[in-house]
PDB file of C-alpha atoms in Angstrom:
ATOM      1  CA  MET A1201       0.000   0.000   0.000  1.00 40.00           C
ATOM      2  CA  SER A1202       1.414   3.394  -0.929  1.00 43.00           C
ATOM      3  CA  THR A1203       1.892   6.032   1.725  1.00 45.00           C
ATOM      4  CA  HIS A1204       1.956   9.773   1.251  1.00 43.00           C
ATOM      5  CA  ALA A1205       3.498  12.576   3.244  1.00 41.00           C
ATOM      6  CA  PRO A1206       0.933  14.411   5.393  1.00 37.00           C
ATOM      7  CA  PRO A1207      -0.734  17.416   3.740  1.00 35.00           C
ATOM      8  CA  HIS A1208       0.883  19.740   6.282  1.00 34.00           C
ATOM      9  CA  ALA A1209       4.421  18.804   5.144  1.00 38.00           C
ATOM     10  CA  PRO A1210       6.620  21.902   4.805  1.00 38.00           C
ATOM     11  CA  HIS A1211       6.695  23.585   1.413  1.00 41.00           C
ATOM     12  CA  GLY A1212       9.871  25.646   1.627  1.00 43.00           C
ATOM     13  CA  PRO A1213      12.505  25.987  -1.093  1.00 45.00           C
ATOM     14  CA  GLY A1214      13.769  22.601  -2.196  1.00 46.00           C
ATOM     15  CA  VAL A1215      11.093  20.762  -0.184  1.00 48.00           C
ATOM     16  CA  THR A1216       8.724  18.468  -2.072  1.00 50.00           C
ATOM     17  CA  ARG A1217       4.961  18.714  -1.780  1.00 62.00           C
ATOM     18  CA  SER A1218       4.379  14.949  -1.940  1.00 85.00           C
ATOM     19  CA  VAL A1219       6.286  11.807  -0.990  1.00 90.00           C
ATOM     20  CA  THR A1220       4.908   8.423  -2.038  1.00 93.00           C
ATOM     21  CA  LEU A1221       6.315   5.223  -0.547  1.00 95.00           C
ATOM     22  CA  PRO A1222       5.221   2.226  -2.657  1.00 96.00           C
ATOM     23  CA  ALA A1223       5.754  -1.347  -1.477  1.00 97.00           C
ATOM     24  CA  THR A1224       6.231  -2.942  -4.925  1.00 97.00           C
ATOM     25  CA  LEU A1225       7.795  -2.053  -8.256  1.00 96.00           C
ATOM     26  CA  ASP A1226       4.399  -1.960  -9.935  1.00 97.00           C
ATOM     27  CA  GLU A1227       3.105   0.448  -7.270  1.00 97.00           C
ATOM     28  CA  ALA A1228       6.139   2.643  -7.933  1.00 97.00           C
ATOM     29  CA  VAL A1229       5.391   2.600 -11.661  1.00 97.00           C
ATOM     30  CA  ALA A1230       1.761   3.495 -10.991  1.00 97.00           C
ATOM     31  CA  ALA A1231       2.820   6.420  -8.793  1.00 96.00           C
ATOM     32  CA  LEU A1232       5.265   7.716 -11.390  1.00 95.00           C
ATOM     33  CA  THR A1233       2.639   7.375 -14.111  1.00 95.00           C
ATOM     34  CA  ALA A1234       0.093   9.288 -12.044  1.00 94.00           C
ATOM     35  CA  MET A1235       2.621  12.024 -11.185  1.00 93.00           C
ATOM     36  CA  PRO A1236       4.780  12.669 -14.272  1.00 90.00           C
ATOM     37  CA  ALA A1237       6.762  15.354 -12.422  1.00 89.00           C
ATOM     38  CA  ALA A1238       7.711  12.980  -9.593  1.00 91.00           C
ATOM     39  CA  ILE A1239      11.288  11.766  -9.191  1.00 90.00           C
ATOM     40  CA  PRO A1240      12.075   8.235  -7.972  1.00 92.00           C
ATOM     41  CA  VAL A1241      14.563   8.157  -5.117  1.00 91.00           C
ATOM     42  CA  ALA A1242      16.318   5.328  -3.291  1.00 88.00           C
ATOM     43  CA  GLY A1243      19.300   6.355  -1.157  1.00 79.00           C
ATOM     44  CA  GLY A1244      19.034   9.981  -2.227  1.00 75.00           C
ATOM     45  CA  THR A1245      22.762  10.677  -1.867  1.00 74.00           C
ATOM     46  CA  ASP A1246      22.998  12.516  -5.197  1.00 73.00           C
ATOM     47  CA  LEU A1247      19.465  13.893  -5.240  1.00 71.00           C
ATOM     48  CA  MET A1248      19.660  15.486  -1.801  1.00 71.00           C
ATOM     49  CA  ALA A1249      23.003  17.060  -2.644  1.00 71.00           C
ATOM     50  CA  ALA A1250      21.349  18.681  -5.667  1.00 72.00           C
ATOM     51  CA  VAL A1251      18.356  19.790  -3.575  1.00 72.00           C
ATOM     52  CA  ASN A1252      20.563  21.241  -0.851  1.00 72.00           C
ATOM     53  CA  ALA A1253      22.583  23.106  -3.470  1.00 74.00           C
ATOM     54  CA  GLY A1254      19.414  24.620  -4.911  1.00 74.00           C
ATOM     55  CA  GLN A1255      19.920  22.857  -8.245  1.00 73.00           C
ATOM     56  CA  LEU A1256      16.757  20.772  -8.006  1.00 74.00           C
ATOM     57  CA  ARG A1257      13.303  21.341  -6.538  1.00 81.00           C
ATOM     58  CA  PRO A1258      11.267  18.197  -7.204  1.00 81.00           C
ATOM     59  CA  ALA A1259       7.511  18.624  -7.046  1.00 84.00           C
ATOM     60  CA  ALA A1260       7.101  15.074  -5.737  1.00 91.00           C
ATOM     61  CA  LEU A1261       9.186  12.060  -4.781  1.00 92.00           C
ATOM     62  CA  VAL A1262       8.502   8.349  -5.143  1.00 94.00           C
ATOM     63  CA  GLY A1263      10.600   6.595  -2.514  1.00 93.00           C
ATOM     64  CA  LEU A1264      11.841   3.117  -3.419  1.00 95.00           C
ATOM     65  CA  GLY A1265      13.256   2.187  -0.028  1.00 92.00           C
ATOM     66  CA  ARG A1266      10.324  -0.032   1.012  1.00 95.00           C
ATOM     67  CA  ILE A1267      10.403  -2.237  -2.109  1.00 96.00           C
ATOM     68  CA  SER A1268      11.917  -5.465  -0.776  1.00 96.00           C
ATOM     69  CA  GLU A1269      12.086  -7.151  -4.207  1.00 95.00           C
ATOM     70  CA  ILE A1270      14.884  -4.813  -5.345  1.00 97.00           C
ATOM     71  CA  ARG A1271      17.105  -5.106  -2.264  1.00 95.00           C
ATOM     72  CA  GLY A1272      18.573  -8.564  -2.916  1.00 94.00           C
ATOM     73  CA  TRP A1273      19.867 -10.732  -5.732  1.00 95.00           C
ATOM     74  CA  GLU A1274      19.326 -14.164  -7.244  1.00 94.00           C
ATOM     75  CA  TYR A1275      20.832 -16.497  -9.871  1.00 92.00           C
ATOM     76  CA  GLN A1276      19.269 -17.040 -13.264  1.00 91.00           C
ATOM     77  CA  ASP A1277      20.749 -18.750 -16.346  1.00 90.00           C
ATOM     78  CA  GLY A1278      24.375 -18.019 -15.526  1.00 92.00           C
ATOM     79  CA  HIS A1279      23.664 -14.452 -14.459  1.00 96.00           C
ATOM     80  CA  GLY A1280      23.143 -12.581 -11.246  1.00 97.00           C
ATOM     81  CA  ILE A1281      19.912 -10.594 -11.110  1.00 98.00           C
ATOM     82  CA  LEU A1282      20.852  -7.705  -8.855  1.00 98.00           C
ATOM     83  CA  GLY A1283      18.207  -5.513  -7.267  1.00 98.00           C
ATOM     84  CA  ALA A1284      18.568  -1.831  -8.030  1.00 97.00           C
ATOM     85  CA  GLY A1285      18.024  -1.139  -4.331  1.00 96.00           C
ATOM     86  CA  LEU A1286      21.190  -2.953  -3.255  1.00 97.00           C
ATOM     87  CA  THR A1287      23.267  -0.544  -1.189  1.00 96.00           C
ATOM     88  CA  HIS A1288      26.982  -0.113  -1.641  1.00 96.00           C
ATOM     89  CA  ALA A1289      27.478  -1.394   1.905  1.00 97.00           C
ATOM     90  CA  ARG A1290      25.606  -4.612   1.073  1.00 97.00           C
ATOM     91  CA  MET A1291      27.553  -5.128  -2.152  1.00 97.00           C
ATOM     92  CA  GLY A1292      30.813  -4.755  -0.271  1.00 96.00           C
ATOM     93  CA  ARG A1293      30.218  -7.825   1.904  1.00 97.00           C
ATOM     94  CA  PRO A1294      32.220 -11.044   1.358  1.00 96.00           C
ATOM     95  CA  ASP A1295      29.356 -13.173  -0.004  1.00 95.00           C
ATOM     96  CA  PHE A1296      28.660 -10.638  -2.771  1.00 96.00           C
ATOM     97  CA  ALA A1297      32.377 -10.055  -3.397  1.00 96.00           C
ATOM     98  CA  ALA A1298      32.913 -13.771  -4.008  1.00 95.00           C
ATOM     99  CA  LEU A1299      30.651 -13.551  -7.068  1.00 94.00           C
ATOM    100  CA  PHE A1300      31.205  -9.989  -8.285  1.00 96.00           C
ATOM    101  CA  PRO A1301      34.647  -8.964  -6.974  1.00 96.00           C
ATOM    102  CA  ALA A1302      35.122  -5.813  -9.068  1.00 97.00           C
ATOM    103  CA  LEU A1303      31.618  -4.558  -8.309  1.00 97.00           C
ATOM    104  CA  ALA A1304      32.205  -5.180  -4.594  1.00 97.00           C
ATOM    105  CA  ALA A1305      35.526  -3.319  -4.757  1.00 97.00           C
ATOM    106  CA  ALA A1306      33.832  -0.359  -6.440  1.00 97.00           C
ATOM    107  CA  ALA A1307      31.067  -0.367  -3.822  1.00 96.00           C
ATOM    108  CA  ARG A1308      33.605  -0.369  -0.983  1.00 96.00           C
ATOM    109  CA  ALA A1309      35.369   2.611  -2.583  1.00 93.00           C
ATOM    110  CA  ALA A1310      32.180   4.620  -3.069  1.00 90.00           C
ATOM    111  CA  GLY A1311      32.676   6.978  -0.135  1.00 86.00           C
ATOM    112  CA  PRO A1312      32.335   7.239   3.635  1.00 89.00           C
ATOM    113  CA  PRO A1313      30.087   4.804   5.548  1.00 91.00           C
ATOM    114  CA  GLN A1314      27.040   7.076   5.477  1.00 90.00           C
ATOM    115  CA  THR A1315      27.232   7.220   1.678  1.00 89.00           C
ATOM    116  CA  ARG A1316      27.749   3.470   1.289  1.00 93.00           C
ATOM    117  CA  ASN A1317      24.887   2.703   3.679  1.00 93.00           C
ATOM    118  CA  ALA A1318      22.430   4.867   1.731  1.00 92.00           C
ATOM    119  CA  GLY A1319      23.640   4.892  -1.878  1.00 92.00           C
ATOM    120  CA  THR A1320      22.273   2.207  -4.179  1.00 95.00           C
ATOM    121  CA  LEU A1321      23.343   0.416  -7.342  1.00 96.00           C
ATOM    122  CA  GLY A1322      20.313   1.629  -9.293  1.00 95.00           C
ATOM    123  CA  GLY A1323      20.795   5.191  -8.106  1.00 92.00           C
ATOM    124  CA  ASN A1324      24.414   5.114  -9.292  1.00 92.00           C
ATOM    125  CA  VAL A1325      23.267   4.013 -12.747  1.00 94.00           C
ATOM    126  CA  VAL A1326      20.330   6.371 -13.196  1.00 92.00           C
ATOM    127  CA  THR A1327      22.209   9.389 -11.855  1.00 89.00           C
ATOM    128  CA  ALA A1328      25.044   8.463 -14.252  1.00 91.00           C
ATOM    129  CA  ALA A1329      27.547  10.847 -12.651  1.00 90.00           C
ATOM    130  CA  PRO A1330      30.869  10.550 -14.523  1.00 91.00           C
ATOM    131  CA  ALA A1331      32.704   9.610 -11.308  1.00 91.00           C
ATOM    132  CA  GLY A1332      30.172   6.916 -10.310  1.00 93.00           C
ATOM    133  CA  ASP A1333      32.338   4.052  -9.078  1.00 95.00           C
ATOM    134  CA  THR A1334      30.162   1.121 -10.138  1.00 97.00           C
ATOM    135  CA  LEU A1335      29.668   2.414 -13.687  1.00 97.00           C
ATOM    136  CA  PRO A1336      32.952   1.293 -15.306  1.00 98.00           C
ATOM    137  CA  VAL A1337      32.532  -2.133 -13.699  1.00 98.00           C
ATOM    138  CA  LEU A1338      29.018  -2.491 -15.092  1.00 98.00           C
ATOM    139  CA  ALA A1339      30.274  -1.352 -18.500  1.00 97.00           C
ATOM    140  CA  ALA A1340      33.112  -3.892 -18.446  1.00 98.00           C
ATOM    141  CA  LEU A1341      30.720  -6.645 -17.342  1.00 97.00           C
ATOM    142  CA  GLU A1342      28.316  -5.599 -20.126  1.00 97.00           C
ATOM    143  CA  ALA A1343      25.447  -5.546 -17.656  1.00 97.00           C
ATOM    144  CA  THR A1344      21.832  -5.193 -18.723  1.00 97.00           C
ATOM    145  CA  LEU A1345      19.117  -3.140 -17.055  1.00 97.00           C
ATOM    146  CA  ILE A1346      15.694  -4.653 -16.368  1.00 97.00           C
ATOM    147  CA  VAL A1347      13.214  -1.784 -16.458  1.00 97.00           C
ATOM    148  CA  ALA A1348       9.708  -1.968 -14.986  1.00 97.00           C
ATOM    149  CA  GLY A1349       6.984  -0.086 -16.834  1.00 97.00           C
ATOM    150  CA  PRO A1350       3.227   0.492 -16.908  1.00 96.00           C
ATOM    151  CA  GLY A1351       0.913  -2.482 -17.051  1.00 94.00           C
ATOM    152  CA  GLY A1352       3.427  -4.808 -15.405  1.00 95.00           C
ATOM    153  CA  SER A1353       5.744  -4.626 -18.424  1.00 96.00           C
ATOM    154  CA  ARG A1354       9.456  -5.396 -18.215  1.00 97.00           C
ATOM    155  CA  ARG A1355      12.058  -4.564 -20.823  1.00 96.00           C
ATOM    156  CA  GLU A1356      15.830  -4.824 -20.976  1.00 96.00           C
ATOM    157  CA  MET A1357      18.517  -2.510 -22.297  1.00 96.00           C
ATOM    158  CA  PRO A1358      22.329  -2.542 -22.125  1.00 96.00           C
ATOM    159  CA  VAL A1359      23.538  -0.349 -19.286  1.00 95.00           C
ATOM    160  CA  SER A1360      25.893   1.368 -21.745  1.00 94.00           C
ATOM    161  CA  GLN A1361      22.935   2.696 -23.725  1.00 92.00           C
ATOM    162  CA  LEU A1362      21.421   4.454 -20.722  1.00 91.00           C
ATOM    163  CA  LEU A1363      24.788   5.843 -19.628  1.00 91.00           C
ATOM    164  CA  SER A1364      25.458   7.225 -23.113  1.00 88.00           C
ATOM    165  CA  GLY A1365      21.999   8.784 -23.348  1.00 83.00           C
ATOM    166  CA  ARG A1366      21.148   6.757 -26.443  1.00 81.00           C
ATOM    167  CA  GLU A1367      18.143   5.246 -24.698  1.00 82.00           C
ATOM    168  CA  MET A1368      16.280   6.980 -21.910  1.00 87.00           C
ATOM    169  CA  LEU A1369      13.726   5.787 -19.398  1.00 91.00           C
ATOM    170  CA  ARG A1370      10.182   6.344 -20.607  1.00 92.00           C
ATOM    171  CA  PRO A1371       7.474   8.033 -18.528  1.00 91.00           C
ATOM    172  CA  GLY A1372       6.476   5.831 -15.601  1.00 94.00           C
ATOM    173  CA  GLU A1373       9.485   3.526 -15.919  1.00 95.00           C
ATOM    174  CA  VAL A1374      11.903   2.645 -13.133  1.00 96.00           C
ATOM    175  CA  VAL A1375      15.035   0.474 -13.090  1.00 96.00           C
ATOM    176  CA  GLY A1376      14.216  -2.596 -11.024  1.00 97.00           C
ATOM    177  CA  HIS A1377      17.151  -4.950 -11.543  1.00 98.00           C
ATOM    178  CA  LEU A1378      20.436  -5.419 -13.355  1.00 98.00           C
ATOM    179  CA  ARG A1379      21.419  -8.617 -15.147  1.00 98.00           C
ATOM    180  CA  VAL A1380      25.146  -9.290 -14.692  1.00 97.00           C
ATOM    181  CA  PRO A1381      26.996 -12.331 -16.100  1.00 95.00           C
ATOM    182  CA  LEU A1382      28.582 -14.684 -13.584  1.00 94.00           C
ATOM    183  CA  LEU A1383      31.992 -15.165 -15.197  1.00 91.00           C
ATOM    184  CA  HIS A1384      33.758 -16.844 -12.243  1.00 89.00           C
ATOM    185  CA  ALA A1385      36.925 -15.162 -13.502  1.00 92.00           C
ATOM    186  CA  PRO A1386      39.359 -12.496 -12.264  1.00 94.00           C
ATOM    187  CA  GLN A1387      37.969  -8.958 -12.069  1.00 97.00           C
ATOM    188  CA  THR A1388      39.551  -5.810 -10.674  1.00 98.00           C
ATOM    189  CA  PHE A1389      38.614  -2.206  -9.964  1.00 98.00           C
ATOM    190  CA  LEU A1390      41.035   0.599  -9.149  1.00 98.00           C
ATOM    191  CA  LYS A1391      40.618   4.333  -8.869  1.00 96.00           C
ATOM    192  CA  ALA A1392      42.666   7.450  -8.310  1.00 95.00           C
ATOM    193  CA  THR A1393      41.379  10.312  -6.191  1.00 91.00           C
ATOM    194  CA  GLY A1394      42.446  13.930  -5.991  1.00 79.00           C
ATOM    195  CA  ARG A1395      41.752  17.178  -4.232  1.00 64.00           C
ATOM    196  CA  THR A1396      38.050  17.000  -5.094  1.00 53.00           C
ATOM    197  CA  GLY A1397      37.597  14.711  -2.100  1.00 54.00           C
ATOM    198  CA  PRO A1398      38.991  11.583  -0.457  1.00 55.00           C
ATOM    199  CA  SER A1399      36.604   9.257  -2.286  1.00 72.00           C
ATOM    200  CA  ARG A1400      35.760  11.043  -5.561  1.00 84.00           C
ATOM    201  CA  ALA A1401      37.532   9.469  -8.516  1.00 90.00           C
ATOM    202  CA  THR A1402      39.627  11.526 -10.919  1.00 94.00           C
ATOM    203  CA  ALA A1403      40.000   8.334 -12.949  1.00 97.00           C
ATOM    204  CA  SER A1404      39.048   4.697 -12.444  1.00 97.00           C
ATOM    205  CA  ALA A1405      39.588   1.429 -14.260  1.00 98.00           C
ATOM    206  CA  ALA A1406      37.721  -1.867 -14.307  1.00 98.00           C
ATOM    207  CA  VAL A1407      39.190  -4.968 -15.932  1.00 98.00           C
ATOM    208  CA  VAL A1408      37.255  -8.194 -16.389  1.00 98.00           C
ATOM    209  CA  LEU A1409      38.772 -11.383 -17.802  1.00 97.00           C
ATOM    210  CA  ASP A1410      36.631 -13.835 -19.761  1.00 94.00           C
ATOM    211  CA  PRO A1411      38.810 -16.941 -20.113  1.00 92.00           C
ATOM    212  CA  ALA A1412      36.036 -18.975 -21.758  1.00 91.00           C
ATOM    213  CA  ARG A1413      36.069 -16.556 -24.699  1.00 94.00           C
ATOM    214  CA  ARG A1414      39.712 -15.559 -24.232  1.00 96.00           C
ATOM    215  CA  GLY A1415      38.627 -11.985 -23.869  1.00 97.00           C
ATOM    216  CA  VAL A1416      39.588  -8.909 -21.871  1.00 98.00           C
ATOM    217  CA  ARG A1417      37.107  -6.169 -21.067  1.00 98.00           C
ATOM    218  CA  CYS A1418      38.282  -2.823 -19.763  1.00 98.00           C
ATOM    219  CA  ALA A1419      36.344   0.333 -18.924  1.00 98.00           C
ATOM    220  CA  ILE A1420      37.733   3.673 -17.797  1.00 98.00           C
ATOM    221  CA  GLY A1421      35.601   5.913 -15.609  1.00 97.00           C
ATOM    222  CA  ALA A1422      35.523   9.568 -14.511  1.00 96.00           C
ATOM    223  CA  VAL A1423      37.501  10.959 -17.477  1.00 96.00           C
ATOM    224  CA  ALA A1424      34.444  11.407 -19.711  1.00 95.00           C
ATOM    225  CA  PRO A1425      30.669  11.767 -19.269  1.00 94.00           C
ATOM    226  CA  MET A1426      30.342   7.969 -19.539  1.00 95.00           C
ATOM    227  CA  PRO A1427      32.705   5.001 -19.045  1.00 97.00           C
ATOM    228  CA  LEU A1428      34.978   4.445 -22.035  1.00 97.00           C
ATOM    229  CA  ARG A1429      35.710   1.016 -23.537  1.00 97.00           C
ATOM    230  CA  PRO A1430      39.071   0.887 -25.404  1.00 98.00           C
ATOM    231  CA  LEU A1431      37.959  -2.002 -27.621  1.00 97.00           C
ATOM    232  CA  GLU A1432      41.062  -2.171 -29.809  1.00 98.00           C
ATOM    233  CA  ALA A1433      43.319  -2.265 -26.763  1.00 98.00           C
ATOM    234  CA  GLU A1434      41.194  -5.054 -25.290  1.00 98.00           C
ATOM    235  CA  GLN A1435      41.451  -7.172 -28.426  1.00 98.00           C
ATOM    236  CA  TRP A1436      45.165  -6.512 -28.824  1.00 98.00           C
ATOM    237  CA  VAL A1437      46.166  -7.537 -25.322  1.00 98.00           C
ATOM    238  CA  ALA A1438      43.810 -10.547 -25.299  1.00 98.00           C
ATOM    239  CA  SER A1439      45.698 -11.933 -28.306  1.00 98.00           C
ATOM    240  CA  LEU A1440      48.987 -11.776 -26.346  1.00 98.00           C
ATOM    241  CA  ILE A1441      47.826 -13.442 -23.132  1.00 98.00           C
ATOM    242  CA  ASP A1442      48.782 -17.056 -22.480  1.00 97.00           C
ATOM    243  CA  TRP A1443      45.358 -18.071 -21.246  1.00 95.00           C
ATOM    244  CA  SER A1444      46.608 -21.444 -19.992  1.00 94.00           C
ATOM    245  CA  ALA A1445      48.827 -19.569 -17.527  1.00 93.00           C
ATOM    246  CA  VAL A1446      46.174 -17.273 -16.049  1.00 92.00           C
ATOM    247  CA  ARG A1447      46.030 -17.717 -12.275  1.00 84.00           C
ATOM    248  CA  VAL A1448      48.672 -20.470 -12.356  1.00 88.00           C
ATOM    249  CA  ARG A1449      51.157 -19.970  -9.530  1.00 87.00           C
ATOM    250  CA  GLY A1450      54.570 -18.978 -10.856  1.00 88.00           C
ATOM    251  CA  ALA A1451      53.395 -18.731 -14.476  1.00 91.00           C
ATOM    252  CA  VAL A1452      53.621 -15.533 -16.527  1.00 94.00           C
ATOM    253  CA  ALA A1453      50.485 -14.981 -18.608  1.00 96.00           C
ATOM    254  CA  LEU A1454      51.618 -11.694 -20.175  1.00 97.00           C
ATOM    255  CA  ALA A1455      55.051 -10.190 -20.714  1.00 97.00           C
ATOM    256  CA  PRO A1456      55.739  -7.087 -18.571  1.00 97.00           C
ATOM    257  CA  GLU A1457      56.415  -4.926 -21.628  1.00 98.00           C
ATOM    258  CA  ALA A1458      53.059  -5.925 -23.124  1.00 98.00           C
ATOM    259  CA  LEU A1459      51.352  -5.035 -19.839  1.00 98.00           C
ATOM    260  CA  SER A1460      52.951  -1.578 -19.897  1.00 98.00           C
ATOM    261  CA  ALA A1461      52.043  -1.126 -23.560  1.00 98.00           C
ATOM    262  CA  PHE A1462      48.436  -2.013 -22.734  1.00 98.00           C
ATOM    263  CA  GLY A1463      48.278   0.810 -20.203  1.00 98.00           C
ATOM    264  CA  GLU A1464      49.606   3.294 -22.743  1.00 98.00           C
ATOM    265  CA  TYR A1465      47.247   1.988 -25.429  1.00 98.00           C
ATOM    266  CA  VAL A1466      44.240   2.444 -23.130  1.00 98.00           C
ATOM    267  CA  ALA A1467      45.322   5.934 -22.091  1.00 98.00           C
ATOM    268  CA  MET A1468      45.834   7.057 -25.694  1.00 97.00           C
ATOM    269  CA  ALA A1469      42.431   5.670 -26.672  1.00 97.00           C
ATOM    270  CA  CYS A1470      40.624   7.392 -23.798  1.00 97.00           C
ATOM    271  CA  ILE A1471      42.585  10.669 -23.838  1.00 96.00           C
ATOM    272  CA  PRO A1472      43.739  11.175 -27.443  1.00 93.00           C
ATOM    273  CA  ASP A1473      46.173  13.785 -28.684  1.00 89.00           C
ATOM    274  CA  SER A1474      44.898  17.195 -29.700  1.00 79.00           C
ATOM    275  CA  GLU A1475      43.799  17.608 -33.307  1.00 74.00           C
ATOM    276  CA  ALA A1476      46.428  18.898 -35.699  1.00 66.00           C
ATOM    277  CA  ASP A1477      46.344  22.553 -36.727  1.00 69.00           C
ATOM    278  CA  PRO A1478      45.084  22.703 -40.350  1.00 71.00           C
ATOM    279  CA  ASP A1479      47.716  25.292 -41.249  1.00 68.00           C
ATOM    280  CA  THR A1480      50.818  23.770 -39.654  1.00 70.00           C
ATOM    281  CA  GLY A1481      49.765  20.126 -39.628  1.00 65.00           C
ATOM    282  CA  GLN A1482      51.058  19.836 -36.069  1.00 74.00           C
ATOM    283  CA  ALA A1483      49.053  19.016 -32.962  1.00 72.00           C
ATOM    284  CA  PRO A1484      49.510  21.274 -29.927  1.00 81.00           C
ATOM    285  CA  ALA A1485      50.870  19.671 -26.784  1.00 84.00           C
ATOM    286  CA  LEU A1486      48.321  18.513 -24.260  1.00 88.00           C
ATOM    287  CA  PRO A1487      48.000  20.715 -21.154  1.00 92.00           C
ATOM    288  CA  PRO A1488      49.996  19.426 -18.157  1.00 94.00           C
ATOM    289  CA  ALA A1489      46.816  18.455 -16.292  1.00 94.00           C
ATOM    290  CA  VAL A1490      45.648  16.337 -19.220  1.00 95.00           C
ATOM    291  CA  GLN A1491      49.069  14.729 -19.562  1.00 96.00           C
ATOM    292  CA  HIS A1492      48.932  13.843 -15.862  1.00 96.00           C
ATOM    293  CA  LEU A1493      45.462  12.363 -16.285  1.00 97.00           C
ATOM    294  CA  ARG A1494      46.671  10.278 -19.219  1.00 97.00           C
ATOM    295  CA  ARG A1495      49.552   8.919 -17.133  1.00 97.00           C
ATOM    296  CA  THR A1496      47.100   8.134 -14.347  1.00 98.00           C
ATOM    297  CA  VAL A1497      44.812   6.207 -16.702  1.00 98.00           C
ATOM    298  CA  ALA A1498      47.786   4.265 -18.099  1.00 98.00           C
ATOM    299  CA  ALA A1499      48.903   3.298 -14.600  1.00 98.00           C
ATOM    300  CA  LEU A1500      45.405   2.256 -13.506  1.00 98.00           C
ATOM    301  CA  ALA A1501      44.808   0.126 -16.614  1.00 98.00           C
ATOM    302  CA  ARG A1502      48.217  -1.530 -16.314  1.00 98.00           C
ATOM    303  CA  ARG A1503      47.809  -2.301 -12.620  1.00 98.00           C
ATOM    304  CA  ALA A1504      44.213  -3.499 -12.987  1.00 98.00           C
ATOM    305  CA  LEU A1505      45.114  -5.977 -15.709  1.00 98.00           C
ATOM    306  CA  GLY A1506      48.244  -7.025 -13.848  1.00 97.00           C
ATOM    307  CA  ARG A1507      46.243  -7.818 -10.719  1.00 96.00           C
ATOM    308  CA  ALA A1508      43.636  -9.729 -12.726  1.00 96.00           C
ATOM    309  CA  LEU A1509      46.360 -11.874 -14.283  1.00 95.00           C
ATOM    310  CA  ALA A1510      48.311 -12.408 -11.057  1.00 89.00           C
TER     311      ALA A1510
END
């Protein structure tokens, strides 16, 4: 049964006029359909920051915190079906980390305890902030969103499409779950932070190995509006890996010089050189800050792959 805020709720700047608390996904969809201006909210870590900064004044909120069906996960056809309401704190626990190690590492790095206790996987995806820690992992895992819509409908879309803005949520829709492949293979997540805060990434890297297909997936976060996949670098380094030596004690699956070259390849793909001047034919040097960011990306990619192969 849905619950609403009392009619005498305060109506000051940044304060909503209505809060609905549905108990099921379909109730949430019905509430969003009935109130097109309403905003769904789970942990509210990003939304409340925007409200407090005066950047957002939602007319109504649909709270998702009471929907138990999106707070856990289950197995289905070689995939994990992860509830969008999973908190970062829950994803950081050992039982989750055993199945999705890179996603757990990203969740543990998401900020101070109060942020990890409130922030959710679905909120990270829908907010799509460039520095969102789980986003490069989801991109590397090629996760799929399961979206609930009017009339009990469910549809799926690649998470990369929503993050790139190529496919948006329709009126009344809400992300209910994420479908993530269970690869049972090495996965890593690393990030670099700067003066913007002790937990905010200036760059991050996720690397996922897929030994069954002899593939490497890498995604770089925080350096662009969406996670970047250096596909050519992935294919190149996958062709050089001795897959029979992966995770074999004492064996070397990839030569050190190839590992270093992979980092540089990824960095060049994600932060390319400036375009050449049409008159001189020469490209101007990158600003020092951009050069530093490129070196950071190279180091993260190299270390992430190295740890996955160790």
